[in-house]
mmCIF file of C-alpha atoms and ligand atoms in Angstrom:
data_model
loop_
_atom_site.group_PDB
_atom_site.id
_atom_site.type_symbol
_atom_site.label_atom_id
_atom_site.label_comp_id
_atom_site.label_asym_id
_atom_site.label_seq_id
_atom_site.Cartn_x
_atom_site.Cartn_y
_atom_site.Cartn_z
ATOM 1 C CA MET A 1 135.543 -8.132 112.283
ATOM 2 C CA VAL A 2 137.727 -5.209 111.241
ATOM 3 C CA GLN A 3 141.219 -5.486 112.737
ATOM 4 C CA LEU A 4 143.014 -2.189 113.101
ATOM 5 C CA SER A 5 146.737 -1.812 112.455
ATOM 6 C CA HIS A 6 149.338 -1.332 115.209
ATOM 7 C CA LEU A 7 149.808 2.155 113.808
ATOM 8 C CA ILE A 8 146.273 3.296 114.475
ATOM 9 C CA GLU A 9 146.007 1.459 117.774
ATOM 10 C CA ASN A 10 149.035 3.367 119.046
ATOM 11 C CA LEU A 11 148.010 6.723 117.583
ATOM 12 C CA PRO A 12 146.390 9.068 120.127
ATOM 13 C CA PRO A 13 143.586 11.330 118.886
ATOM 14 C CA PHE A 14 144.984 14.676 117.710
ATOM 15 C CA HIS A 15 144.717 16.892 120.790
ATOM 16 C CA PHE A 16 142.741 19.674 119.173
ATOM 17 C CA ALA A 17 140.128 17.295 117.801
ATOM 18 C CA ASP A 18 139.481 16.200 121.398
ATOM 19 C CA ALA A 19 139.588 19.807 122.626
ATOM 20 C CA LYS A 20 136.798 20.800 120.231
ATOM 21 C CA ARG A 21 134.598 18.088 121.725
ATOM 22 C CA ARG A 22 135.277 19.224 125.320
ATOM 23 C CA ILE A 23 134.541 22.849 124.468
ATOM 24 C CA ALA A 24 131.304 21.908 122.685
ATOM 25 C CA GLU A 25 130.160 19.954 125.771
ATOM 26 C CA LYS A 26 130.882 22.903 128.087
ATOM 27 C CA THR A 27 129.186 25.356 125.740
ATOM 28 C CA ALA A 28 126.104 23.110 125.684
ATOM 29 C CA GLN A 29 126.021 23.496 129.505
ATOM 30 C CA GLY A 30 125.698 27.271 128.998
ATOM 31 C CA VAL A 31 129.337 28.259 129.646
ATOM 32 C CA ASP A 32 130.846 30.961 127.419
ATOM 33 C CA VAL A 33 134.233 29.259 127.076
ATOM 34 C CA VAL A 34 137.206 31.519 126.360
ATOM 35 C CA ASN A 35 139.263 29.346 124.076
ATOM 36 C CA LEU A 36 142.944 30.297 124.142
ATOM 37 C CA SER A 37 144.137 26.823 123.279
ATOM 38 C CA VAL A 38 144.471 26.592 119.533
ATOM 39 C CA GLY A 39 146.570 28.686 117.130
ATOM 40 C CA ASP A 40 143.766 29.270 114.667
ATOM 41 C CA PRO A 41 143.913 32.918 113.490
ATOM 42 C CA ASP A 42 140.652 34.737 114.270
ATOM 43 C CA LEU A 43 141.510 37.704 112.030
ATOM 44 C CA PRO A 44 140.227 37.535 108.444
ATOM 45 C CA ALA A 45 142.282 36.661 105.392
ATOM 46 C CA PRO A 46 143.241 39.739 103.331
ATOM 47 C CA PRO A 47 140.296 41.035 101.218
ATOM 48 C CA GLN A 48 142.294 40.756 97.967
ATOM 49 C CA VAL A 49 142.730 37.050 98.687
ATOM 50 C CA VAL A 50 139.030 36.496 99.250
ATOM 51 C CA GLU A 51 138.104 38.433 96.098
ATOM 52 C CA ARG A 52 140.543 36.455 93.961
ATOM 53 C CA LEU A 53 139.245 33.182 95.360
ATOM 54 C CA CYS A 54 135.657 34.160 94.525
ATOM 55 C CA ALA A 55 136.562 35.345 91.021
ATOM 56 C CA GLU A 56 138.493 32.153 90.222
ATOM 57 C CA MET A 57 135.628 30.029 91.538
ATOM 58 C CA ARG A 58 133.505 31.361 88.664
ATOM 59 C CA VAL A 59 135.949 30.102 86.023
ATOM 60 C CA ALA A 60 134.758 26.667 84.911
ATOM 61 C CA GLU A 61 138.261 25.566 83.857
ATOM 62 C CA ASN A 62 139.269 25.835 87.528
ATOM 63 C CA HIS A 63 136.754 23.191 88.503
ATOM 64 C CA ARG A 64 138.830 20.464 86.848
ATOM 65 C CA TYR A 65 141.596 18.454 88.476
ATOM 66 C CA PRO A 66 144.463 20.797 89.328
ATOM 67 C CA GLU A 67 148.149 20.237 88.494
ATOM 68 C CA TYR A 68 149.762 17.624 90.763
ATOM 69 C CA ARG A 69 152.790 19.777 91.499
ATOM 70 C CA GLY A 70 150.965 23.097 91.633
ATOM 71 C CA MET A 71 150.551 25.881 89.063
ATOM 72 C CA GLN A 72 153.665 27.437 87.546
ATOM 73 C CA GLU A 73 152.403 30.922 88.600
ATOM 74 C CA LEU A 74 152.224 29.749 92.211
ATOM 75 C CA HIS A 75 155.745 28.305 92.044
ATOM 76 C CA GLU A 76 156.985 31.627 90.700
ATOM 77 C CA ALA A 77 155.145 33.621 93.396
ATOM 78 C CA ILE A 78 156.656 31.398 96.116
ATOM 79 C CA ALA A 79 160.149 31.783 94.624
ATOM 80 C CA ARG A 80 159.771 35.614 94.505
ATOM 81 C CA TRP A 81 158.421 35.717 98.065
ATOM 82 C CA PHE A 82 161.285 33.545 99.334
ATOM 83 C CA GLN A 83 163.905 35.631 97.570
ATOM 84 C CA HIS A 84 162.427 38.869 98.891
ATOM 85 C CA ARG A 85 161.893 37.633 102.452
ATOM 86 C CA PHE A 86 165.000 35.473 103.002
ATOM 87 C CA GLY A 87 167.359 36.303 100.135
ATOM 88 C CA VAL A 88 167.335 32.625 99.065
ATOM 89 C CA GLU A 89 166.906 31.552 95.410
ATOM 90 C CA LEU A 90 164.571 28.602 94.832
ATOM 91 C CA ALA A 91 164.064 26.860 91.502
ATOM 92 C CA PRO A 92 160.323 26.689 90.705
ATOM 93 C CA GLN A 93 159.133 23.062 90.257
ATOM 94 C CA ARG A 94 162.473 21.543 91.408
ATOM 95 C CA GLU A 95 162.778 23.108 94.854
ATOM 96 C CA ILE A 96 159.181 24.056 95.638
ATOM 97 C CA MET A 97 156.166 21.849 96.311
ATOM 98 C CA PRO A 98 152.816 23.481 97.195
ATOM 99 C CA LEU A 99 150.898 21.552 99.837
ATOM 100 C CA ILE A 100 147.436 21.326 101.372
ATOM 101 C CA GLY A 101 148.787 23.054 104.505
ATOM 102 C CA SER A 102 152.214 22.393 105.939
ATOM 103 C CA LYS A 103 150.942 19.599 108.215
ATOM 104 C CA GLU A 104 150.730 17.061 105.396
ATOM 105 C CA GLY A 105 154.266 18.000 104.361
ATOM 106 C CA LEU A 106 155.566 16.885 107.748
ATOM 107 C CA VAL A 107 154.002 13.468 107.306
ATOM 108 C CA TYR A 108 155.272 13.136 103.731
ATOM 109 C CA ALA A 109 158.783 14.208 104.721
ATOM 110 C CA ALA A 110 158.921 11.504 107.390
ATOM 111 C CA SER A 111 157.647 8.871 104.932
ATOM 112 C CA CYS A 112 160.249 9.869 102.345
ATOM 113 C CA VAL A 113 163.228 9.774 104.705
ATOM 114 C CA LEU A 114 162.581 7.237 107.456
ATOM 115 C CA ASN A 115 162.462 3.447 107.430
ATOM 116 C CA ALA A 116 161.191 1.199 110.213
ATOM 117 C CA GLY A 117 163.810 1.029 112.957
ATOM 118 C CA ASP A 118 165.404 4.384 112.114
ATOM 119 C CA ILE A 119 165.535 7.186 114.645
ATOM 120 C CA ALA A 120 164.040 10.643 114.224
ATOM 121 C CA LEU A 121 165.387 13.361 116.510
ATOM 122 C CA ALA A 122 162.643 15.664 117.762
ATOM 123 C CA PRO A 123 162.493 18.639 120.087
ATOM 124 C CA ASP A 124 160.587 18.239 123.348
ATOM 125 C CA PRO A 125 158.177 20.028 123.634
ATOM 126 C CA TYR A 126 157.119 19.366 120.051
ATOM 127 C CA TYR A 127 154.285 19.859 117.585
ATOM 128 C CA PRO A 128 152.692 16.390 117.992
ATOM 129 C CA VAL A 129 152.734 15.597 114.265
ATOM 130 C CA TYR A 130 156.543 15.090 114.365
ATOM 131 C CA ILE A 131 156.017 12.124 116.640
ATOM 132 C CA SER A 132 153.043 10.592 114.840
ATOM 133 C CA ALA A 133 154.643 11.109 111.416
ATOM 134 C CA SER A 134 157.790 9.294 112.560
ATOM 135 C CA ALA A 135 155.799 6.523 114.267
ATOM 136 C CA SER A 136 153.639 6.031 111.177
ATOM 137 C CA VAL A 137 156.620 4.552 109.328
ATOM 138 C CA GLY A 138 157.822 2.508 112.308
ATOM 139 C CA ALA A 139 160.645 4.885 113.281
ATOM 140 C CA GLN A 140 161.582 5.666 116.887
ATOM 141 C CA THR A 141 161.760 9.198 118.210
ATOM 142 C CA TYR A 142 164.664 10.395 120.348
ATOM 143 C CA LEU A 143 163.618 13.523 122.246
ATOM 144 C CA LEU A 144 165.863 16.553 122.633
ATOM 145 C CA PRO A 145 164.663 18.630 125.610
ATOM 146 C CA LEU A 146 164.194 22.357 125.025
ATOM 147 C CA ARG A 147 165.109 24.130 128.256
ATOM 148 C CA GLU A 148 164.446 27.705 129.180
ATOM 149 C CA GLU A 149 168.059 28.207 130.303
ATOM 150 C CA ASN A 150 169.240 27.221 126.787
ATOM 151 C CA GLY A 151 166.818 29.598 125.053
ATOM 152 C CA PHE A 152 164.627 26.589 124.194
ATOM 153 C CA LEU A 153 167.260 25.279 121.749
ATOM 154 C CA PRO A 154 168.166 21.570 121.788
ATOM 155 C CA ASP A 155 171.681 20.639 122.881
ATOM 156 C CA LEU A 156 172.906 18.986 119.684
ATOM 157 C CA GLN A 157 176.235 18.071 121.283
ATOM 158 C CA SER A 158 174.487 15.879 123.837
ATOM 159 C CA ILE A 159 173.088 13.338 121.352
ATOM 160 C CA PRO A 160 174.772 9.963 122.010
ATOM 161 C CA GLY A 161 176.825 8.448 119.175
ATOM 162 C CA ASP A 162 174.728 5.278 118.940
ATOM 163 C CA VAL A 163 171.594 7.416 118.513
ATOM 164 C CA LEU A 164 173.241 9.521 115.815
ATOM 165 C CA ALA A 165 174.295 6.349 114.006
ATOM 166 C CA LYS A 166 170.627 5.359 113.547
ATOM 167 C CA ALA A 167 169.214 8.859 113.177
ATOM 168 C CA ARG A 168 168.007 9.909 109.708
ATOM 169 C CA LEU A 169 165.950 13.015 110.423
ATOM 170 C CA LEU A 170 166.093 16.013 112.737
ATOM 171 C CA TRP A 171 162.874 17.968 113.233
ATOM 172 C CA LEU A 172 163.371 21.671 113.913
ATOM 173 C CA ASN A 173 160.747 24.370 114.416
ATOM 174 C CA TYR A 174 161.573 28.072 114.825
ATOM 175 C CA PRO A 175 159.760 30.312 115.667
ATOM 176 C CA ASN A 176 158.905 27.506 118.025
ATOM 177 C CA ASN A 177 155.546 26.084 118.902
ATOM 178 C CA PRO A 178 154.906 25.983 121.833
ATOM 179 C CA THR A 179 157.801 27.850 123.504
ATOM 180 C CA ALA A 180 157.706 30.937 121.202
ATOM 181 C CA ALA A 181 161.517 30.918 120.982
ATOM 182 C CA SER A 182 163.466 31.972 117.898
ATOM 183 C CA ALA A 183 166.747 30.378 116.800
ATOM 184 C CA PRO A 184 169.934 32.358 116.193
ATOM 185 C CA ARG A 185 172.047 31.851 113.082
ATOM 186 C CA SER A 186 174.768 30.070 115.116
ATOM 187 C CA PHE A 187 172.331 27.319 116.120
ATOM 188 C CA PHE A 188 171.226 26.792 112.533
ATOM 189 C CA GLU A 189 174.893 26.574 111.469
ATOM 190 C CA GLN A 190 175.453 23.866 114.081
ATOM 191 C CA ALA A 191 172.406 21.934 112.865
ATOM 192 C CA VAL A 192 173.553 22.059 109.228
ATOM 193 C CA ALA A 193 177.050 20.901 110.208
ATOM 194 C CA LEU A 194 175.599 17.997 112.224
ATOM 195 C CA ALA A 195 173.356 16.993 109.309
ATOM 196 C CA HIS A 196 176.308 16.914 106.903
ATOM 197 C CA GLN A 197 178.419 14.956 109.347
ATOM 198 C CA HIS A 198 175.804 12.279 110.092
ATOM 199 C CA ASN A 199 173.707 12.139 106.887
ATOM 200 C CA LEU A 200 170.641 13.575 108.549
ATOM 201 C CA ALA A 201 167.764 15.246 106.763
ATOM 202 C CA LEU A 202 166.761 18.489 108.454
ATOM 203 C CA VAL A 203 163.036 19.187 108.314
ATOM 204 C CA HIS A 204 162.495 22.740 109.465
ATOM 205 C CA ASP A 205 158.906 23.633 110.233
ATOM 206 C CA MET A 206 158.560 27.389 109.801
ATOM 207 C CA ALA A 207 154.780 27.690 110.068
ATOM 208 C CA TYR A 208 155.212 30.831 112.226
ATOM 209 C CA ALA A 209 157.751 32.581 109.980
ATOM 210 C CA GLU A 210 155.861 35.880 109.770
ATOM 211 C CA VAL A 211 154.562 36.404 113.296
ATOM 212 C CA TYR A 212 157.142 38.426 115.241
ATOM 213 C CA TYR A 213 157.218 41.412 117.596
ATOM 214 C CA ASP A 214 159.084 44.399 118.973
ATOM 215 C CA ASN A 215 161.196 45.039 115.881
ATOM 216 C CA HIS A 216 162.717 41.686 116.713
ATOM 217 C CA GLU A 217 165.039 40.531 113.967
ATOM 218 C CA ARG A 218 162.831 38.700 111.496
ATOM 219 C CA PRO A 219 163.038 34.924 111.930
ATOM 220 C CA LEU A 220 165.676 33.302 109.717
ATOM 221 C CA SER A 221 165.101 30.566 107.206
ATOM 222 C CA LEU A 222 167.359 27.572 107.761
ATOM 223 C CA LEU A 223 167.971 27.721 104.003
ATOM 224 C CA GLU A 224 169.892 30.970 104.512
ATOM 225 C CA ILE A 225 172.754 28.919 105.985
ATOM 226 C CA PRO A 226 175.422 27.942 103.411
ATOM 227 C CA GLY A 227 175.221 24.221 102.616
ATOM 228 C CA ALA A 228 171.704 23.907 104.071
ATOM 229 C CA LYS A 229 169.970 23.091 100.800
ATOM 230 C CA GLU A 230 171.923 19.827 100.490
ATOM 231 C CA VAL A 231 170.325 18.519 103.688
ATOM 232 C CA THR A 232 167.211 20.610 104.383
ATOM 233 C CA VAL A 233 163.586 21.020 103.492
ATOM 234 C CA GLU A 234 161.556 23.775 105.086
ATOM 235 C CA LEU A 235 157.792 23.901 105.563
ATOM 236 C CA HIS A 236 155.943 27.193 105.189
ATOM 237 C CA SER A 237 152.282 27.862 105.624
ATOM 238 C CA LEU A 238 149.798 30.526 104.638
ATOM 239 C CA SER A 239 147.664 29.505 107.637
ATOM 240 C CA LYS A 240 149.311 31.751 110.226
ATOM 241 C CA THR A 241 151.203 33.975 107.805
ATOM 242 C CA TYR A 242 148.103 35.305 106.007
ATOM 243 C CA ASN A 243 145.224 34.199 108.301
ATOM 244 C CA MET A 244 144.352 31.506 105.770
ATOM 245 C CA ALA A 245 144.189 28.394 107.973
ATOM 246 C CA GLY A 246 140.894 27.206 106.465
ATOM 247 C CA PHE A 247 142.122 27.579 102.890
ATOM 248 C CA ARG A 248 144.619 24.773 103.507
ATOM 249 C CA ILE A 249 147.688 25.879 101.633
ATOM 250 C CA GLY A 250 151.374 25.769 102.432
ATOM 251 C CA MET A 251 154.585 24.627 100.797
ATOM 252 C CA MET A 252 157.725 22.579 101.155
ATOM 253 C CA VAL A 253 160.887 24.177 99.800
ATOM 254 C CA GLY A 254 164.564 23.247 99.662
ATOM 255 C CA ASN A 255 166.412 20.046 98.863
ATOM 256 C CA PRO A 256 165.321 19.018 95.340
ATOM 257 C CA THR A 257 165.682 15.256 95.936
ATOM 258 C CA LEU A 258 163.386 15.345 98.935
ATOM 259 C CA VAL A 259 160.973 17.811 97.310
ATOM 260 C CA ASP A 260 160.723 15.480 94.305
ATOM 261 C CA ALA A 261 160.168 12.445 96.541
ATOM 262 C CA VAL A 262 157.369 14.243 98.387
ATOM 263 C CA ALA A 263 155.774 15.256 95.084
ATOM 264 C CA ARG A 264 155.853 11.609 93.954
ATOM 265 C CA LEU A 265 154.306 10.335 97.173
ATOM 266 C CA LYS A 266 151.708 13.105 97.280
ATOM 267 C CA SER A 267 150.579 12.525 93.709
ATOM 268 C CA ASN A 268 149.729 8.961 94.755
ATOM 269 C CA VAL A 269 147.612 10.215 97.648
ATOM 270 C CA ASP A 270 145.755 13.324 96.473
ATOM 271 C CA SER A 271 145.231 15.235 93.263
ATOM 272 C CA GLY A 272 146.578 18.690 94.000
ATOM 273 C CA ILE A 273 145.267 21.958 95.397
ATOM 274 C CA PHE A 274 141.997 23.487 94.144
ATOM 275 C CA ARG A 275 143.101 26.144 91.633
ATOM 276 C CA PRO A 276 141.114 29.041 93.153
ATOM 277 C CA VAL A 277 143.002 28.417 96.409
ATOM 278 C CA GLN A 278 146.297 28.513 94.515
ATOM 279 C CA TYR A 279 145.321 31.841 92.922
ATOM 280 C CA ALA A 280 144.314 33.168 96.353
ATOM 281 C CA ALA A 281 147.744 32.136 97.675
ATOM 282 C CA ILE A 282 149.477 34.017 94.837
ATOM 283 C CA GLU A 283 147.498 37.117 95.811
ATOM 284 C CA ALA A 284 148.609 36.748 99.449
ATOM 285 C CA LEU A 285 152.280 36.172 98.596
ATOM 286 C CA ASN A 286 152.243 39.345 96.469
ATOM 287 C CA LEU A 287 150.937 41.542 99.321
ATOM 288 C CA PRO A 288 153.212 44.335 100.547
ATOM 289 C CA GLU A 289 155.083 43.651 103.772
ATOM 290 C CA ASP A 290 153.026 46.332 105.549
ATOM 291 C CA TRP A 291 150.118 43.921 105.689
ATOM 292 C CA ILE A 292 152.189 41.544 107.859
ATOM 293 C CA LEU A 293 153.553 44.337 110.039
ATOM 294 C CA GLU A 294 150.093 45.809 110.711
ATOM 295 C CA ARG A 295 148.683 42.395 111.552
ATOM 296 C CA ASN A 296 151.595 41.746 113.922
ATOM 297 C CA VAL A 297 150.803 44.985 115.799
ATOM 298 C CA ILE A 298 147.431 43.467 116.715
ATOM 299 C CA TYR A 299 149.069 40.284 118.031
ATOM 300 C CA LYS A 300 151.575 42.395 119.949
ATOM 301 C CA ARG A 301 148.791 44.282 121.775
ATOM 302 C CA ARG A 302 147.208 40.969 122.720
ATOM 303 C CA ARG A 303 150.523 39.545 123.845
ATOM 304 C CA ASP A 304 151.290 42.578 126.002
ATOM 305 C CA ALA A 305 147.860 42.415 127.675
ATOM 306 C CA LEU A 306 148.231 38.693 128.308
ATOM 307 C CA VAL A 307 151.779 38.770 129.654
ATOM 308 C CA GLN A 308 151.041 41.758 131.889
ATOM 309 C CA GLY A 309 147.891 40.098 133.254
ATOM 310 C CA TRP A 310 149.585 36.733 133.770
ATOM 311 C CA ASN A 311 152.482 38.288 135.656
ATOM 312 C CA ALA A 312 149.982 40.322 137.746
ATOM 313 C CA LEU A 313 148.473 36.996 138.847
ATOM 314 C CA GLY A 314 151.836 36.195 140.395
ATOM 315 C CA LEU A 315 152.727 33.730 137.629
ATOM 316 C CA ARG A 316 155.500 33.986 135.083
ATOM 317 C CA ALA A 317 155.145 34.551 131.362
ATOM 318 C CA PRO A 318 158.118 35.816 129.381
ATOM 319 C CA LEU A 319 157.529 38.241 126.498
ATOM 320 C CA ASN A 320 157.682 36.027 123.428
ATOM 321 C CA GLN A 321 159.462 37.479 120.426
ATOM 322 C CA ALA A 322 157.823 35.440 117.713
ATOM 323 C CA GLY A 323 155.027 32.982 117.126
ATOM 324 C CA LEU A 324 151.406 32.937 118.175
ATOM 325 C CA TYR A 325 151.753 31.768 121.768
ATOM 326 C CA VAL A 326 152.767 32.692 125.260
ATOM 327 C CA TRP A 327 154.503 29.838 127.087
ATOM 328 C CA ALA A 328 153.550 30.536 130.672
ATOM 329 C CA SER A 329 154.411 28.933 133.992
ATOM 330 C CA VAL A 330 151.758 27.207 136.138
ATOM 331 C CA PRO A 331 151.374 27.835 139.885
ATOM 332 C CA GLN A 332 153.243 25.697 142.410
ATOM 333 C CA GLY A 333 151.327 22.617 143.462
ATOM 334 C CA PHE A 334 149.717 22.036 140.057
ATOM 335 C CA THR A 335 150.873 19.898 137.164
ATOM 336 C CA SER A 336 150.287 21.462 133.749
ATOM 337 C CA LYS A 337 147.304 19.225 133.126
ATOM 338 C CA GLN A 338 145.786 19.778 136.558
ATOM 339 C CA PHE A 339 146.074 23.532 136.125
ATOM 340 C CA ALA A 340 144.546 23.518 132.641
ATOM 341 C CA ASP A 341 141.665 21.286 133.812
ATOM 342 C CA TRP A 342 141.128 23.458 136.918
ATOM 343 C CA LEU A 343 140.949 26.632 134.818
ATOM 344 C CA PHE A 344 138.512 25.007 132.430
ATOM 345 C CA GLU A 345 136.214 23.942 135.279
ATOM 346 C CA LYS A 346 136.505 27.032 137.495
ATOM 347 C CA ALA A 347 136.921 29.807 134.946
ATOM 348 C CA GLY A 348 135.694 28.428 131.625
ATOM 349 C CA VAL A 349 139.107 29.279 130.157
ATOM 350 C CA PHE A 350 140.599 26.665 127.881
ATOM 351 C CA LEU A 351 144.411 26.551 127.595
ATOM 352 C CA THR A 352 146.707 23.769 126.456
ATOM 353 C CA PRO A 353 148.732 21.935 129.110
ATOM 354 C CA GLY A 354 152.446 22.000 128.282
ATOM 355 C CA THR A 355 152.678 18.222 128.572
ATOM 356 C CA ASN A 356 150.455 17.857 125.486
ATOM 357 C CA PHE A 357 153.652 18.797 123.649
ATOM 358 C CA GLY A 358 155.885 16.281 125.429
ATOM 359 C CA PRO A 359 157.318 15.618 128.891
ATOM 360 C CA SER A 360 159.498 18.746 128.929
ATOM 361 C CA GLY A 361 156.313 20.834 128.738
ATOM 362 C CA GLU A 362 155.639 20.059 132.414
ATOM 363 C CA GLY A 363 155.309 23.258 134.438
ATOM 364 C CA TYR A 364 153.909 25.281 131.521
ATOM 365 C CA VAL A 365 150.691 26.033 129.702
ATOM 366 C CA ARG A 366 150.478 27.315 126.150
ATOM 367 C CA ILE A 367 148.229 30.323 125.658
ATOM 368 C CA SER A 368 147.217 31.307 122.139
ATOM 369 C CA LEU A 369 146.963 34.900 120.948
ATOM 370 C CA THR A 370 144.248 34.117 118.410
ATOM 371 C CA ALA A 371 141.420 35.766 120.359
ATOM 372 C CA PRO A 372 140.466 39.449 120.561
ATOM 373 C CA GLU A 373 141.969 41.523 123.374
ATOM 374 C CA GLU A 374 138.577 41.740 125.169
ATOM 375 C CA ARG A 375 138.427 37.935 125.355
ATOM 376 C CA ILE A 376 141.971 37.790 126.708
ATOM 377 C CA GLN A 377 141.022 40.392 129.353
ATOM 378 C CA LEU A 378 137.885 38.412 130.187
ATOM 379 C CA ALA A 379 139.984 35.257 130.619
ATOM 380 C CA LEU A 380 142.384 37.089 132.952
ATOM 381 C CA GLU A 381 139.512 38.476 135.048
ATOM 382 C CA ARG A 382 137.968 35.037 135.364
ATOM 383 C CA ILE A 383 141.293 33.460 136.323
ATOM 384 C CA GLN A 384 141.781 36.192 138.957
ATOM 385 C CA ARG A 385 138.310 35.409 140.373
ATOM 386 C CA ALA A 386 139.021 31.659 140.381
ATOM 387 C CA PHE A 387 142.258 32.295 142.305
ATOM 388 C CA SER A 388 140.469 34.502 144.860
ATOM 389 C CA SER A 389 137.819 31.880 145.517
HETATM 390 C C1 PLP B 1 154.396 24.044 114.429
HETATM 391 C C2 PLP B 1 153.302 23.842 113.452
HETATM 392 N N1 PLP B 1 153.593 23.288 112.274
HETATM 393 C C3 PLP B 1 152.648 23.067 111.350
HETATM 394 C C4 PLP B 1 151.335 23.394 111.595
HETATM 395 C C5 PLP B 1 150.316 23.073 110.539
HETATM 396 O O1 PLP B 1 149.886 24.186 109.877
HETATM 397 P P1 PLP B 1 149.106 24.116 108.486
HETATM 398 O O2 PLP B 1 148.887 22.683 108.137
HETATM 399 O O3 PLP B 1 147.831 24.847 108.728
HETATM 400 O O4 PLP B 1 149.993 24.793 107.499
HETATM 401 C C6 PLP B 1 150.972 23.972 112.810
HETATM 402 C C7 PLP B 1 149.564 24.303 113.087
HETATM 403 O O5 PLP B 1 149.176 24.664 114.163
HETATM 404 C C8 PLP B 1 151.984 24.199 113.770
HETATM 405 O O6 PLP B 1 151.719 24.726 114.957
#
């Protein structure tokens, strides 16, 4: 009989895999489910990207194994993009590692930094991979609550000394999923100082770097902070930035020791990124900034419609400044999960309960902006009807 490891026995199914099953079941019953749960961009990838992918597919040389560390041209495009966007110089090959989406980079970063018995510090609510990546190497997670009154920033001063003594990694994620908060420079400075003081690796997940609104100051890279590169790697992704989630491409940048360790581990696990996808990524990274700004106008219209409608229901949803989500309050008398389940049953609207992202998500649901405005309006109308009945 096959005996499964403790790791897999303790690993819950990834929420969105389970969500897909629930939605499919409901759809089979004839319900037109409005799915506002997952941050999977519905808008197409830029046409130049698609054309380049198709053209490179026809080149036989590209059908061979790709380079383990990614093509030099891709490294150079990432370095140019980073310099232009954040004013930070990155050395191609040494400080850049292309990835099959940023998600795998989170898991590799944990494996390269943590040993069994170490502590990883994680925000709560969190992107669930931080917890499973830490657990996969036998590390414990110490949760740092993100509270609305603190702008959804963790209180780094509150971490007990005995926890800091065993901590090796601090997960950060701004623009934040799920709270949609951004971090100010002063917070990043504090995090870098803490990392230097306690030999922590900072792993900053910046998957939502390029989704922001209202002429809000563009989200900062943690690598803009002096001294950050000695302690930090940052994950970027073309999934949300260029509507390329299905292409599976992202990158880790920053500390060369950790980037090199990840490259070593990764080359033992997979054999690089399909070259046409790398060429498509180069095309995306070379796009003018207007492409991002125009795309963000569409998300802004959706966000405005959603926040207005949610508040009109007598609930509370702050205007997010960045990221793909609205972090909205649930009505009194419901837990997050009860409310999400009730909406699914009564209104055929699928949202994510805040507690899927950790205990501090209680009292909230996460609503994704990756559906057309008409679908968001339809969801609001159905929720209104469910409330009235
Ligand atoms: C916070 C965060 N990090 C990382 C990812 C993974 O993105 P990808 O692997 O598509 O780059 C996601 C996807 O939803 C996310 O929300």
